Coordinates of C-alpha atoms and ligand atoms in Angstrom, one line a residue:
X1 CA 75.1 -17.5 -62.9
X2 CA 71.6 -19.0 -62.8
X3 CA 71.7 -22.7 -61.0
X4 CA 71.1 -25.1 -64.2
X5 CA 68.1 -27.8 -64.7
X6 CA 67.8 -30.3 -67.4
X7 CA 64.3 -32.1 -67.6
X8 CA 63.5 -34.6 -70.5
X9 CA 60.5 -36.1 -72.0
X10 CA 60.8 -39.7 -73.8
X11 CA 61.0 -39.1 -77.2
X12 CA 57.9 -40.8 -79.1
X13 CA 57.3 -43.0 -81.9
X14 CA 55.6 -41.4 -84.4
X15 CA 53.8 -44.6 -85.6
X16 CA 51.0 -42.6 -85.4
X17 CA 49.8 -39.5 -83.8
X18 CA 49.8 -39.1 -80.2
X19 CA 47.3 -39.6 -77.8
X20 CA 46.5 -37.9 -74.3
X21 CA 48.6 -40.3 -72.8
X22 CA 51.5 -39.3 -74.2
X23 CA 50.7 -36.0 -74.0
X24 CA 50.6 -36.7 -70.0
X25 CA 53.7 -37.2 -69.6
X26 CA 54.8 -33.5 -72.0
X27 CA 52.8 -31.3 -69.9
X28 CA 53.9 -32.9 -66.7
X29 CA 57.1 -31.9 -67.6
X30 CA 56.3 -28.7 -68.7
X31 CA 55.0 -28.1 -65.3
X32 CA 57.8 -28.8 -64.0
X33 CA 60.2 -26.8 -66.4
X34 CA 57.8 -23.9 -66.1
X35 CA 58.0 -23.9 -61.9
X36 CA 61.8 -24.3 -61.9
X37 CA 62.2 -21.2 -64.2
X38 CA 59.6 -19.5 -62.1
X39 CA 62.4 -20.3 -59.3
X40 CA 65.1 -18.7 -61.1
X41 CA 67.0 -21.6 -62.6
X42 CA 68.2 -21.8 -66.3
X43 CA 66.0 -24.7 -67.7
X44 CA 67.0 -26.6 -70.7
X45 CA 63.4 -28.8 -71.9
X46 CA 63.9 -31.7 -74.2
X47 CA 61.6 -33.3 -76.2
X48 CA 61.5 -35.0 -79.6
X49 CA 60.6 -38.1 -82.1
X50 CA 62.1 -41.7 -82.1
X51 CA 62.0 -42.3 -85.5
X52 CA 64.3 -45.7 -86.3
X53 CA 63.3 -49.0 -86.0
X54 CA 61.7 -51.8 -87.7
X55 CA 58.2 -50.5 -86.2
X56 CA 58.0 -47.2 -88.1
X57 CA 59.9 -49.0 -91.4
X58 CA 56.5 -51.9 -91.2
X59 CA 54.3 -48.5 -90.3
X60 CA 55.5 -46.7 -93.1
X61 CA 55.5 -49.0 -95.1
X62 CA 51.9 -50.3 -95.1
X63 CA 51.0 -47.2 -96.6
X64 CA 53.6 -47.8 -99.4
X65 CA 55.8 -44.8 -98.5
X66 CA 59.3 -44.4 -97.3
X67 CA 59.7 -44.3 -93.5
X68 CA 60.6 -40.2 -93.7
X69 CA 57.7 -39.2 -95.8
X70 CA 55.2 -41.1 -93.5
X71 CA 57.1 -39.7 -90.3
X72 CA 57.6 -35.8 -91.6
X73 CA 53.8 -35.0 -91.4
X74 CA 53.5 -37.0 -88.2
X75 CA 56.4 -35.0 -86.9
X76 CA 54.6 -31.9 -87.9
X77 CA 51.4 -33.1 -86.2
X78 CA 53.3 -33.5 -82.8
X79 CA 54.7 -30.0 -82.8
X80 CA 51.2 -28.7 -83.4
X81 CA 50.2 -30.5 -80.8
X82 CA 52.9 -29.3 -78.1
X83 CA 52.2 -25.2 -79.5
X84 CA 48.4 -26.0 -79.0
X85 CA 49.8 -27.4 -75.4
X86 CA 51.2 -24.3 -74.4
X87 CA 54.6 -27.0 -73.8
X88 CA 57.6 -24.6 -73.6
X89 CA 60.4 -26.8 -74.7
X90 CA 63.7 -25.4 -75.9
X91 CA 65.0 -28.3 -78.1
X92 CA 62.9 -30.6 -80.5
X93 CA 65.2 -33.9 -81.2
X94 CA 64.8 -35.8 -84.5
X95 CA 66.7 -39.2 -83.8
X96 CA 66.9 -38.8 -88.3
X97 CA 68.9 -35.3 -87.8
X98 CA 72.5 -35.5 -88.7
X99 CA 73.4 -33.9 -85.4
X100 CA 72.1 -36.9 -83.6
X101 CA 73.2 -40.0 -86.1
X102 CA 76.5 -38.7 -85.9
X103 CA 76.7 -38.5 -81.9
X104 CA 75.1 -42.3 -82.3
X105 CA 78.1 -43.3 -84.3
X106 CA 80.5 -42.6 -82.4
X107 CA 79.5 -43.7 -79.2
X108 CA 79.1 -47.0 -81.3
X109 CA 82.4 -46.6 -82.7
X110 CA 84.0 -46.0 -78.9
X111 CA 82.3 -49.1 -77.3
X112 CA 83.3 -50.7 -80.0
X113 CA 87.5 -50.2 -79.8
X114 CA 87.4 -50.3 -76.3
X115 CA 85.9 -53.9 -76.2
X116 CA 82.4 -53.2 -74.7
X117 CA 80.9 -54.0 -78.1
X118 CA 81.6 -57.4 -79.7
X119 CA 80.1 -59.6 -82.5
X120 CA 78.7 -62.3 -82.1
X121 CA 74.8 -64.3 -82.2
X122 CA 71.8 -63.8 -81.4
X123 CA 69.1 -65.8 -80.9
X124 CA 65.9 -64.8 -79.1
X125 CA 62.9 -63.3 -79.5
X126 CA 61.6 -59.6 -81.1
X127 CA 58.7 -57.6 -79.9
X128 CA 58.3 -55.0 -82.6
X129 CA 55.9 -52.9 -81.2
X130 CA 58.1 -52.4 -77.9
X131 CA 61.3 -52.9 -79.9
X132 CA 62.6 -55.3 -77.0
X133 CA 64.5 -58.3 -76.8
X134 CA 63.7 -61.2 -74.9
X135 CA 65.1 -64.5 -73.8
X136 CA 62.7 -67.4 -74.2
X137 CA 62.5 -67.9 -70.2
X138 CA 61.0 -64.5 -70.2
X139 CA 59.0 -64.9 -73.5
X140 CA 57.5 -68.2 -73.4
X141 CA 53.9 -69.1 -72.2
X142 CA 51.5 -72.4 -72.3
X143 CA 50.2 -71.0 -75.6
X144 CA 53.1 -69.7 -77.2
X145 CA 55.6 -66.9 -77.2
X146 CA 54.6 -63.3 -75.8
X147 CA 56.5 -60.1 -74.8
X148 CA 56.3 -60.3 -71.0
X149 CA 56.0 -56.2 -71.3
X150 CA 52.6 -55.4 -73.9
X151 CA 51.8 -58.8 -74.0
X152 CA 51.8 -59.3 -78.0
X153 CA 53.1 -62.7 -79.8
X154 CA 56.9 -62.0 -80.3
X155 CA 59.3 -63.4 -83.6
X156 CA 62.1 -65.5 -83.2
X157 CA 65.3 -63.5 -84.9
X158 CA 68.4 -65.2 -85.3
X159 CA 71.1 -63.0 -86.1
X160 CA 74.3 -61.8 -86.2
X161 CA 74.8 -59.1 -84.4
X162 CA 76.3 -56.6 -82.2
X163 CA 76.3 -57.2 -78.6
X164 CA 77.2 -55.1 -75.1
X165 CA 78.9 -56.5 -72.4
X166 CA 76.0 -55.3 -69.7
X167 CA 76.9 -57.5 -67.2
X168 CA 80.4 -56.2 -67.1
X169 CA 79.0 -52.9 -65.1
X170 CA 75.7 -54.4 -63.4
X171 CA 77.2 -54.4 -59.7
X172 CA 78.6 -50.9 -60.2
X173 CA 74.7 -49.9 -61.5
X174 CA 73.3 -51.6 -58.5
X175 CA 76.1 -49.8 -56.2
X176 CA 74.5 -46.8 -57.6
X177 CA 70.8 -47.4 -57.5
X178 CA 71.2 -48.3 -53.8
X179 CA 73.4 -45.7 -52.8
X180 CA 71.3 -42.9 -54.4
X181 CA 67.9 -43.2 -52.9
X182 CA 66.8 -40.8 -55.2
X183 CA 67.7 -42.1 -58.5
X184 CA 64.8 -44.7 -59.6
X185 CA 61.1 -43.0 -58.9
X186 CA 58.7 -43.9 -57.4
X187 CA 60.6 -45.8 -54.6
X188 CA 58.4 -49.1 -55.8
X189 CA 59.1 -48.7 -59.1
X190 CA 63.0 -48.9 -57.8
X191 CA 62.3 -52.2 -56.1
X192 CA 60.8 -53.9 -59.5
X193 CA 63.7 -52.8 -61.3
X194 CA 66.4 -54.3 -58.5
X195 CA 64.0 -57.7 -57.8
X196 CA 63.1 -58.6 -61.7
X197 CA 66.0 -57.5 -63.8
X198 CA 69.4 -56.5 -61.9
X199 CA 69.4 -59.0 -58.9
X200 CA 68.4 -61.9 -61.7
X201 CA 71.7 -60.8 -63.8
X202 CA 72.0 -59.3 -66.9
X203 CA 72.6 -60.5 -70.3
X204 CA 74.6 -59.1 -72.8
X205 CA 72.1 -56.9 -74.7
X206 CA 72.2 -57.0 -78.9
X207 CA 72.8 -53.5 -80.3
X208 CA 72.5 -54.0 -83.7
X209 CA 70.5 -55.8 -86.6
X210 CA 71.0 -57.2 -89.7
X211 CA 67.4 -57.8 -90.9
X212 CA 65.9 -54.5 -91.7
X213 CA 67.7 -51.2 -92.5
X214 CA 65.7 -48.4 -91.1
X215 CA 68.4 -47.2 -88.6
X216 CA 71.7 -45.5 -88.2
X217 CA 74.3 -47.7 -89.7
X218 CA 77.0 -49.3 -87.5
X219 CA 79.9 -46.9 -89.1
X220 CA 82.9 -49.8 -89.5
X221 CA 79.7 -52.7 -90.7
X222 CA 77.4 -50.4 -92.4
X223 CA 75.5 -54.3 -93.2
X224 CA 74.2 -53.6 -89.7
X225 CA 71.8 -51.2 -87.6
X226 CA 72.2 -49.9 -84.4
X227 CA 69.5 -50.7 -81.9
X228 CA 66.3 -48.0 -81.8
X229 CA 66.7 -48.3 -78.0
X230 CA 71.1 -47.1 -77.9
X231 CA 70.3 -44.5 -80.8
X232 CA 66.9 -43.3 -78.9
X233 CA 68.7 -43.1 -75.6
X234 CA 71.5 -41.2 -76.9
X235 CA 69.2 -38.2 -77.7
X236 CA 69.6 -36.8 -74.1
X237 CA 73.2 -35.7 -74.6
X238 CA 73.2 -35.9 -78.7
X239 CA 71.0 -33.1 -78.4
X240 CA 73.5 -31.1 -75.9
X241 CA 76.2 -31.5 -78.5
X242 CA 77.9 -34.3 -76.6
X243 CA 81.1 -34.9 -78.6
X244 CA 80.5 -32.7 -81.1
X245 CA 82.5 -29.4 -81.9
X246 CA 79.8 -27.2 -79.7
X247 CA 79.9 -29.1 -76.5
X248 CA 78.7 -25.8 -74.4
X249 CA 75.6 -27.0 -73.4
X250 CA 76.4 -30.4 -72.8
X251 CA 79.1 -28.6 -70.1
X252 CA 76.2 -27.0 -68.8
X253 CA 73.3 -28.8 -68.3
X254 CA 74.5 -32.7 -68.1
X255 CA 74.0 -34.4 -66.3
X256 CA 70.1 -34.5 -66.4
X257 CA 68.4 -33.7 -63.4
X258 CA 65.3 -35.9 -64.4
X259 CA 64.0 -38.1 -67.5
X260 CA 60.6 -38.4 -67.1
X261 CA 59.1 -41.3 -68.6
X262 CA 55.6 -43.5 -68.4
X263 CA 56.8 -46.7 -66.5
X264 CA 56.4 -48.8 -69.5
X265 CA 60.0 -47.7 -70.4
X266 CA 61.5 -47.1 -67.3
X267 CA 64.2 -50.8 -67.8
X268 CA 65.4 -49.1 -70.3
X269 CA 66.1 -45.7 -68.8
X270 CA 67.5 -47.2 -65.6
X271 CA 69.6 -50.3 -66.6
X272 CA 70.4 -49.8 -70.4
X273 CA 71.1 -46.0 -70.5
X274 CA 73.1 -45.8 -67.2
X275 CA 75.6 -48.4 -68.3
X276 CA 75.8 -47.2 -71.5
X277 CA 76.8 -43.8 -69.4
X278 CA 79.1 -45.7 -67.5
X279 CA 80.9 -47.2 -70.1
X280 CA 81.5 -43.9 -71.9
X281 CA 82.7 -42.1 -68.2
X282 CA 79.5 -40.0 -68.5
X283 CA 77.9 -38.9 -65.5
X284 CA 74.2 -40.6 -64.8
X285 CA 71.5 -38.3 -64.8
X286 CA 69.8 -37.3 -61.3
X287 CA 66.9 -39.2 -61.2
X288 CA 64.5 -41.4 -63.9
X289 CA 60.5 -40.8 -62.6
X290 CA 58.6 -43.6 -64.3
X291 CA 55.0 -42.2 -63.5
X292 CA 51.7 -44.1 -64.2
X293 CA 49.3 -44.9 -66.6
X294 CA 46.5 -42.8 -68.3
X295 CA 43.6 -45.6 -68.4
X296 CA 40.2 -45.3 -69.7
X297 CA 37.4 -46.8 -67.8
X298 CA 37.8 -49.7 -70.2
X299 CA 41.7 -50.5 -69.0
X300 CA 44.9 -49.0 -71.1
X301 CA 44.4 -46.5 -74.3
X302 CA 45.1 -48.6 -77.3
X303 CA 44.4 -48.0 -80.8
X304 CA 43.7 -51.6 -81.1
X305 CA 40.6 -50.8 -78.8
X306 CA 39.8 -47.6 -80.1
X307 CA 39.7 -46.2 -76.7
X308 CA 42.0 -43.9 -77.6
X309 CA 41.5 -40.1 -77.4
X310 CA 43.0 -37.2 -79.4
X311 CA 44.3 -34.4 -77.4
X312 CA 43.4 -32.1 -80.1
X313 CA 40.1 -32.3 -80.2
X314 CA 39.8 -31.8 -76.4
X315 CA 42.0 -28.6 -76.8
X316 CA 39.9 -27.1 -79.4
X317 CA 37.0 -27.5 -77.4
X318 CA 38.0 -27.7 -73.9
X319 CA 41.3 -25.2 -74.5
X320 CA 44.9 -26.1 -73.6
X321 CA 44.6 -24.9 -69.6
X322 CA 41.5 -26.7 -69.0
X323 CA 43.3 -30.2 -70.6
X324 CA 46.4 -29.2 -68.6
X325 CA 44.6 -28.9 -65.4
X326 CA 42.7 -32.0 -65.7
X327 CA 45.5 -34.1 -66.3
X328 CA 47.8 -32.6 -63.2
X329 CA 44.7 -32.5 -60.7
X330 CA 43.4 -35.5 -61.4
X331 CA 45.8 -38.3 -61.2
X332 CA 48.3 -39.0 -58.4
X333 CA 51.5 -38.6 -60.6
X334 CA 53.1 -41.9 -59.9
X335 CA 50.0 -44.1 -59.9
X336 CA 47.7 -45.4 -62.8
X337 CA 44.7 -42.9 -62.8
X338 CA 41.7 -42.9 -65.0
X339 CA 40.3 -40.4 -68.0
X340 CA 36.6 -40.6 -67.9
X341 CA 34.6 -38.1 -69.1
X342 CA 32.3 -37.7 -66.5
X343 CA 35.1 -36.5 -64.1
X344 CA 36.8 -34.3 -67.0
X345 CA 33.4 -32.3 -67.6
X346 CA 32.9 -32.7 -63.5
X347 CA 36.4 -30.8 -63.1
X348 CA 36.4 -28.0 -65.6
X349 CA 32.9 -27.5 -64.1
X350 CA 33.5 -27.5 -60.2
X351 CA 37.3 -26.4 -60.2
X352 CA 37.6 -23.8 -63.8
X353 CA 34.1 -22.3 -64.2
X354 CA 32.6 -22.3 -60.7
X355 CA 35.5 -22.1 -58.1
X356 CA 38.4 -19.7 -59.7
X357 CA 36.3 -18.7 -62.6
X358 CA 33.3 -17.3 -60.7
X359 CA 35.4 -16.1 -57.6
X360 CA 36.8 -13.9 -59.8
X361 CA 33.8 -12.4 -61.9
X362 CA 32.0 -12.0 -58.9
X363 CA 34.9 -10.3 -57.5
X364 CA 35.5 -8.1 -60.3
X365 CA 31.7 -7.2 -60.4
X366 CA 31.5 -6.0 -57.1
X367 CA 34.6 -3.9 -57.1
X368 CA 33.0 -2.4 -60.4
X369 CA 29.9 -1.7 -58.3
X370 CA 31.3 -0.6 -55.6
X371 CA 34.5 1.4 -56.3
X372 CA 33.8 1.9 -60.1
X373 CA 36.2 -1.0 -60.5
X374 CA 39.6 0.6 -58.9
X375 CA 40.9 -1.5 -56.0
X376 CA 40.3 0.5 -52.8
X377 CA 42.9 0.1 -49.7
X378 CA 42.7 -2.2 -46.8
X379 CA 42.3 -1.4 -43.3
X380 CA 43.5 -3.8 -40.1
X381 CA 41.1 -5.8 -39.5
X382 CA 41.0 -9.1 -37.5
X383 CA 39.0 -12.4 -38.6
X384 CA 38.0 -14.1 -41.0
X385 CA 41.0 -11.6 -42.3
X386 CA 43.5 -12.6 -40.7
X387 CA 42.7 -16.9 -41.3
X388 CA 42.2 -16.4 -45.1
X389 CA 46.1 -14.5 -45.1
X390 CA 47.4 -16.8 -43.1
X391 CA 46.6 -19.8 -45.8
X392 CA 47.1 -17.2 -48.8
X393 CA 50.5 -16.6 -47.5
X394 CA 51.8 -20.3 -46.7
X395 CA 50.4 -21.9 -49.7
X396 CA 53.4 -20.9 -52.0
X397 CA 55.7 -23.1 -49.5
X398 CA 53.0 -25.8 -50.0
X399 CA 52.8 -26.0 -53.4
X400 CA 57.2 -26.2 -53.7
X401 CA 57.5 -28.5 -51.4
X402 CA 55.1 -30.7 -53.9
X403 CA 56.3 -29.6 -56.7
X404 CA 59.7 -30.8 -55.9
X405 CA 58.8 -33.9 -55.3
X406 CA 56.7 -34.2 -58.7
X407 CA 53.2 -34.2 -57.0
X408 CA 51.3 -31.7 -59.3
X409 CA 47.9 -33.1 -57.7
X410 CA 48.4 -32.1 -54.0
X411 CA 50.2 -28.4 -55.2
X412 CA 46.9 -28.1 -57.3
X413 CA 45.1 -29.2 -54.0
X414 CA 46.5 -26.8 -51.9
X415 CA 45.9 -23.6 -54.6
X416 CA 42.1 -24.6 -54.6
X417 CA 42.5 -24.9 -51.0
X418 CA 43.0 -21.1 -50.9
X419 CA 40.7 -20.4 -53.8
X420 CA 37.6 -22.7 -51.3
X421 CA 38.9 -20.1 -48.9
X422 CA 38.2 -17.0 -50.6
X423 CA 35.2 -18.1 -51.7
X424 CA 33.7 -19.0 -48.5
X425 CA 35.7 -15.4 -47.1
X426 CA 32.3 -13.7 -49.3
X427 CA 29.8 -15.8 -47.5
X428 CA 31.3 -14.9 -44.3
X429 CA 31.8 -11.2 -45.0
X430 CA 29.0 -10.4 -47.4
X431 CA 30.0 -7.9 -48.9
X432 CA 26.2 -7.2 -50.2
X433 CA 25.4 -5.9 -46.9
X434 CA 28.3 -3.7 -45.9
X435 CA 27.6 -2.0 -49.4
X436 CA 24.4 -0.5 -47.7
X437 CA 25.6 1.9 -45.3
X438 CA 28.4 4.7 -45.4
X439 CA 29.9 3.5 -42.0
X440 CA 30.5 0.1 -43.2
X441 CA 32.3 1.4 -46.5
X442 CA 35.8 0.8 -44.9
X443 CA 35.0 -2.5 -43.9
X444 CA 33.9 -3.3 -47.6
X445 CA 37.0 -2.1 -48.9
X446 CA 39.3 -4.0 -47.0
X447 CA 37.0 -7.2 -48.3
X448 CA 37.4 -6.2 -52.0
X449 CA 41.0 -5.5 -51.5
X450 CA 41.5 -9.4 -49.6
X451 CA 39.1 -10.9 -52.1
X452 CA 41.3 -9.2 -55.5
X453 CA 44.7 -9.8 -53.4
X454 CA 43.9 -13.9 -52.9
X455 CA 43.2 -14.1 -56.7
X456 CA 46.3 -12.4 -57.5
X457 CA 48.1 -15.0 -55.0
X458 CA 46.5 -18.0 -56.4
X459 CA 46.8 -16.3 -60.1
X460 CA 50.3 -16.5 -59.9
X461 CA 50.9 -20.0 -58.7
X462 CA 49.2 -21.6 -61.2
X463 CA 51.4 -20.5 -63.8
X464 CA 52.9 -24.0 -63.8
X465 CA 50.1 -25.6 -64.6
X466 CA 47.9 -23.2 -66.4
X467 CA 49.3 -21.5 -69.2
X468 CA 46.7 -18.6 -70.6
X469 CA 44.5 -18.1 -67.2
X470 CA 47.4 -16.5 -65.3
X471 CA 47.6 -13.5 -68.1
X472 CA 43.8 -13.5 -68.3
X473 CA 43.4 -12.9 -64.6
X474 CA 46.6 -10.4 -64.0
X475 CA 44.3 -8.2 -67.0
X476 CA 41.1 -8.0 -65.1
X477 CA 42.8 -7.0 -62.3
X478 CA 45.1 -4.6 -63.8
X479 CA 48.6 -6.0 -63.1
X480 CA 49.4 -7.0 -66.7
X481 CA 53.2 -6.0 -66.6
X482 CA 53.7 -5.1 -63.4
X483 CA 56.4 -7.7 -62.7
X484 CA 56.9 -7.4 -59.2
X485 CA 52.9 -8.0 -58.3
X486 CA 53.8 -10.6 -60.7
X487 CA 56.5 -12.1 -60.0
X488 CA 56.9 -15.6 -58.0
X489 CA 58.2 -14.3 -55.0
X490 CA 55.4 -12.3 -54.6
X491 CA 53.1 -14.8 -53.6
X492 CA 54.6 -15.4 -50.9
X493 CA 53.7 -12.0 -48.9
X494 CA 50.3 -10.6 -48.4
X495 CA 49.8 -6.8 -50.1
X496 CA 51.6 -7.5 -53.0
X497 CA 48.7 -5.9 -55.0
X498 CA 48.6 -1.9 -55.4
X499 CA 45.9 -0.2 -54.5
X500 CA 44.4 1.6 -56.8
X501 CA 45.1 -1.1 -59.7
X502 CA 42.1 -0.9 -62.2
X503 CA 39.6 -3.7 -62.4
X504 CA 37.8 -4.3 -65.4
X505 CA 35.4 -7.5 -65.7
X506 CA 36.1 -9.5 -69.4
X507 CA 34.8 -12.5 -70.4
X508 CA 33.9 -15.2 -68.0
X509 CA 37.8 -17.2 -67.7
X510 CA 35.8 -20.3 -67.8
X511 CA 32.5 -21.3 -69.3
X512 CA 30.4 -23.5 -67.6
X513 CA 29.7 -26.7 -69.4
X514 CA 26.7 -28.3 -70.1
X515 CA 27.3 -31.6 -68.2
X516 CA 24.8 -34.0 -71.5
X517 CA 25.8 -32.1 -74.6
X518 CA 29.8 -32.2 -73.4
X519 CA 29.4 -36.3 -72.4
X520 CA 27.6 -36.5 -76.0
X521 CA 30.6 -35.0 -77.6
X522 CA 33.8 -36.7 -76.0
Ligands
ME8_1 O1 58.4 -45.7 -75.8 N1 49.6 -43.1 -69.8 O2 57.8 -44.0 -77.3 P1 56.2 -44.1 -77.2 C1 50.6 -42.4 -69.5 N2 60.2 -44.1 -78.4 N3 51.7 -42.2 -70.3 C2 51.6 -42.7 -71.5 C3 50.6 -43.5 -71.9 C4 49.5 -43.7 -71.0 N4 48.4 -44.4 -71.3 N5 50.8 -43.9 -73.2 C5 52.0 -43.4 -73.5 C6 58.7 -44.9 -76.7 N6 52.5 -42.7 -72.5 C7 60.1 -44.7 -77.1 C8 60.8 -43.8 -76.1 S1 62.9 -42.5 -75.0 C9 64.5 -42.5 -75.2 C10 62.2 -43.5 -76.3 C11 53.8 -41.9 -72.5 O3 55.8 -43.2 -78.3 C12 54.7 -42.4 -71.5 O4 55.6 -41.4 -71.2 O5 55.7 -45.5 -77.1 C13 55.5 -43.5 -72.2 O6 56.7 -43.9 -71.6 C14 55.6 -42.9 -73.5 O7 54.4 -42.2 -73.8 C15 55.9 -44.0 -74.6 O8 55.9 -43.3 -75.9

């Protein structure tokens, strides 16, 4: 039996379509489902729509239509979206699916009878965009009452309503957090988490309201709502089947090796949803990263500033494996990093078209020219040979060791690492002028065969990241289907390419970009 792995996105409001940012974190995560199937484990990839609350019921209804016929096309929009993206998930959860609501019910219904839930009043204050309660300690400023979290004015709701006896389990999450180093990341992010909301004490958290009805109905005091946040949270093991009559996959994959999620969200994935686990005897998932922010030169992506960019009209120009690329090489995964066009257009240029892209037409071109395109065998040779194997064979341990620890930047380094290698390996060997004697024809075969056998090396650990390249490279160099000169493992030993392999030169894999008319158009 394959080892298991369970990786999560945060399932998004579809208030409205999506923007890079969120699409960030659903590629990330597709990198890493993509590498750990590459590895040989059996990868279950969530993702889905939060579609409750009383922010999509107001959204909805500002354009006069009911909250599922404004979120159906939205829903569709998103899927487009992740296809365009290449994003390989194996479930899509609708928090509005029956399998879901019902999952949501009971674990209300079990809280409930075993005491953890109890009614009682509220009185606080609301932020509806972040669907967040606050106390007014936390909310209150000199010039009135904001959410401490996005920073927008907050209503006062008084209420009756459900609450959860949080505090009941906060030194047993604390217990936890510290004795699992690895739960909470990045290790700073763990600290904020411990120093502004555990060590100050919890409150009992409301779970339900009264004042709107966009929600999945408390099932003994249908009067009520459950909170977006329980039924959002409860998507990670509603959509295993957790207590339902198919529980297989829930037996098999929970608990979650990692949620990934932007660290806006990242109090509620690591204090609400692990005592909510705790008080249902549920196992805590592995580990919760809370990466960065996507900002534009102008500070956070907001629709409200209309810095906002749509990843579809990047795709359709740029294509999904340049977008994909970008994103992973360009920002530190745990940090804040910044989208500006200059460095997008800069990246496709230097990295895509002139690096990997022309290392490989040029490449292909001379083993056309010089062996009417089939890959001639190698003959012992000593440097620069032997320095370029040496890097072509230790970069696939590089690039796990950063992939397990979710730093897609520095694996992406260390591939171009390789590719700068090869590329200088032609300045150094020039081919050009062992072509023009007989004697020195065995010399310029063993360069075509290093040159073709370090693309196929670096062609195969990009398959994380990159999803159509891979295929387009493996065709020019005629390994399409050969699964062992494919395979992972395989990059990992030097001569993994057969001799004799056709090479045929296609279509450039990435166009250069004309740096004015692309800044013009994004
Ligand atoms: O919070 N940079 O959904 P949401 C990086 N429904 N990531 C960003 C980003 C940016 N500028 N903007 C958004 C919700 N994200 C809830 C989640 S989960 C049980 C419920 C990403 O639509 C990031 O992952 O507001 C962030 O956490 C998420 O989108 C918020 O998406």
């Amino acid at each position: 039996m394959k080892p298991t792995y369970y990786i999560t996105t945060p399932i998004y409001y579809p208030s409205n379509k999506l923007h890079i940012g969120n699409a960030y974190t659903t590629i990330a995560c597709d990198a890493v489902a993509r590498y750990k199937r590459l590895r040989g484990y059996d990868v279950y990839y969530l993702t889905g729509t939060d579609e409750h609350g009383q922010k999509l019921q107001e959204r909805a209804a500002q354009d006069g239509k009911e909250p599922l016929e404004f979120i159906d096309p939205v829903v569709d929009w998103i899927r487009d979206l992740w296809d365009r993206l290449d994003i390989s998930y194996d479930d899509f959860i609708r928090t509005t699916q029956p399998r879901h609501k019902e999952v949501v019910q009971k674990v209300f219904q079990r809280l409930l009878d075993q005491g953890d839930i109890y009614l009682g009043e509220y009185e606080g204050y609301y932020c509806v965009p972040c669907e967040a309660f606050w106390t007014e300690t936390q909310a209150k400023t000199d010039k009135g009452y904001f959410c401490p979290d996005c920073g927008r004015e907050v209503k006062l709701v008084k209420e009756n309503n459900y609450f959860f006896r949080m505090s009941k389990y906060q030194d047993r999450l604390l217990k936890h957090i510290e004795e699992n180093p690895e739960f909470i990341q990045p290790e700073t992010r763990k600290n904020e988490m411990i120093n502004n909301f555990l060590k100050p004490g919890l409150q009992d958290l409301s779970v339900s309201r009264s004042t709107f009805d966009w929600g999945i109905k408390v099932p003994s005091d249908p009067e009520h709502v459950i909170y977006v946040w329980i039924d959002a949270l409860t998507n990670y093991i509603s959509a295993l089947g957790y207590l339902s009559d198919d529980d297989s996959k829930y037996r098999r994959f929970w608990p979650a090796d990692v949620h990934m999620v932007g660290k806006d969200i990242l109090r509620f994935h690591t204090i609400y949803w692990p005592i909510l686990l705790m008080a249902l005897d549920v196992p805590l998932p592995k580990q919760i990263f809370g990466h960065g922010w996507l900002l534009m030169p102008d500070g956070k992506m907001s629709k409200s500033k209309g810095n906002v960019i749509d990843p579809k009209l990047l795709i359709d120009r740029y294509g999904s494996d340049g977008v994909r690329y970008f994103l992973l090489r360009e920002i530190n995964f745990g940090q804040d990093g910044i989208f500006t066009p200059e460095s997008f257009v800069q990246r496709l240029n230097f990295d895509l078209a002139n690096d990997i892209g022309n290392l490989l037409s040029r490449t292909a071109t001379m083993i056309e020219k010089y062996f009417d395109g089939v890959i001639p065998a190698a003959e012992v040779a000593g440097e620069p040979d032997d320095s370029l194997i040496e890097l072509a064979v230790k970069t696939k341990g590089l690039v796990e060791e950063h992939m397990e620890a979710m730093r897609f930047s520095n694996a992406l380094a260390h591939i171009w690492e390789l590719v700068g290698r090869t590329n200088k390996y032609i300045d150094e060997t020039m081919p050009w002028n062992l072509a023009k004697s007989e004697e020195t024809k065995g010399r310029l075969a063993t360069v075509m065969y290093n040159l073709a056998e370090s693309i196929r090396i670096s062609s195969i650990l990009i398959q994380p990241f990159m999803t159509k390249a891979p295929a387009k490279i493996w065709d020019q160099l005629g390994i399409v289907g050969n699964e062992q000169a494919t395979s992972w493992e395989s990059a990992g030993t030097w001569g993994g390419l057969p001799e004799g392999s056709t090479v045929s030169r296609k279509e450039l894999l990435f166009p250069r970009l004309d740096v004015a008319a692309e800044l013009a158009f994004i």
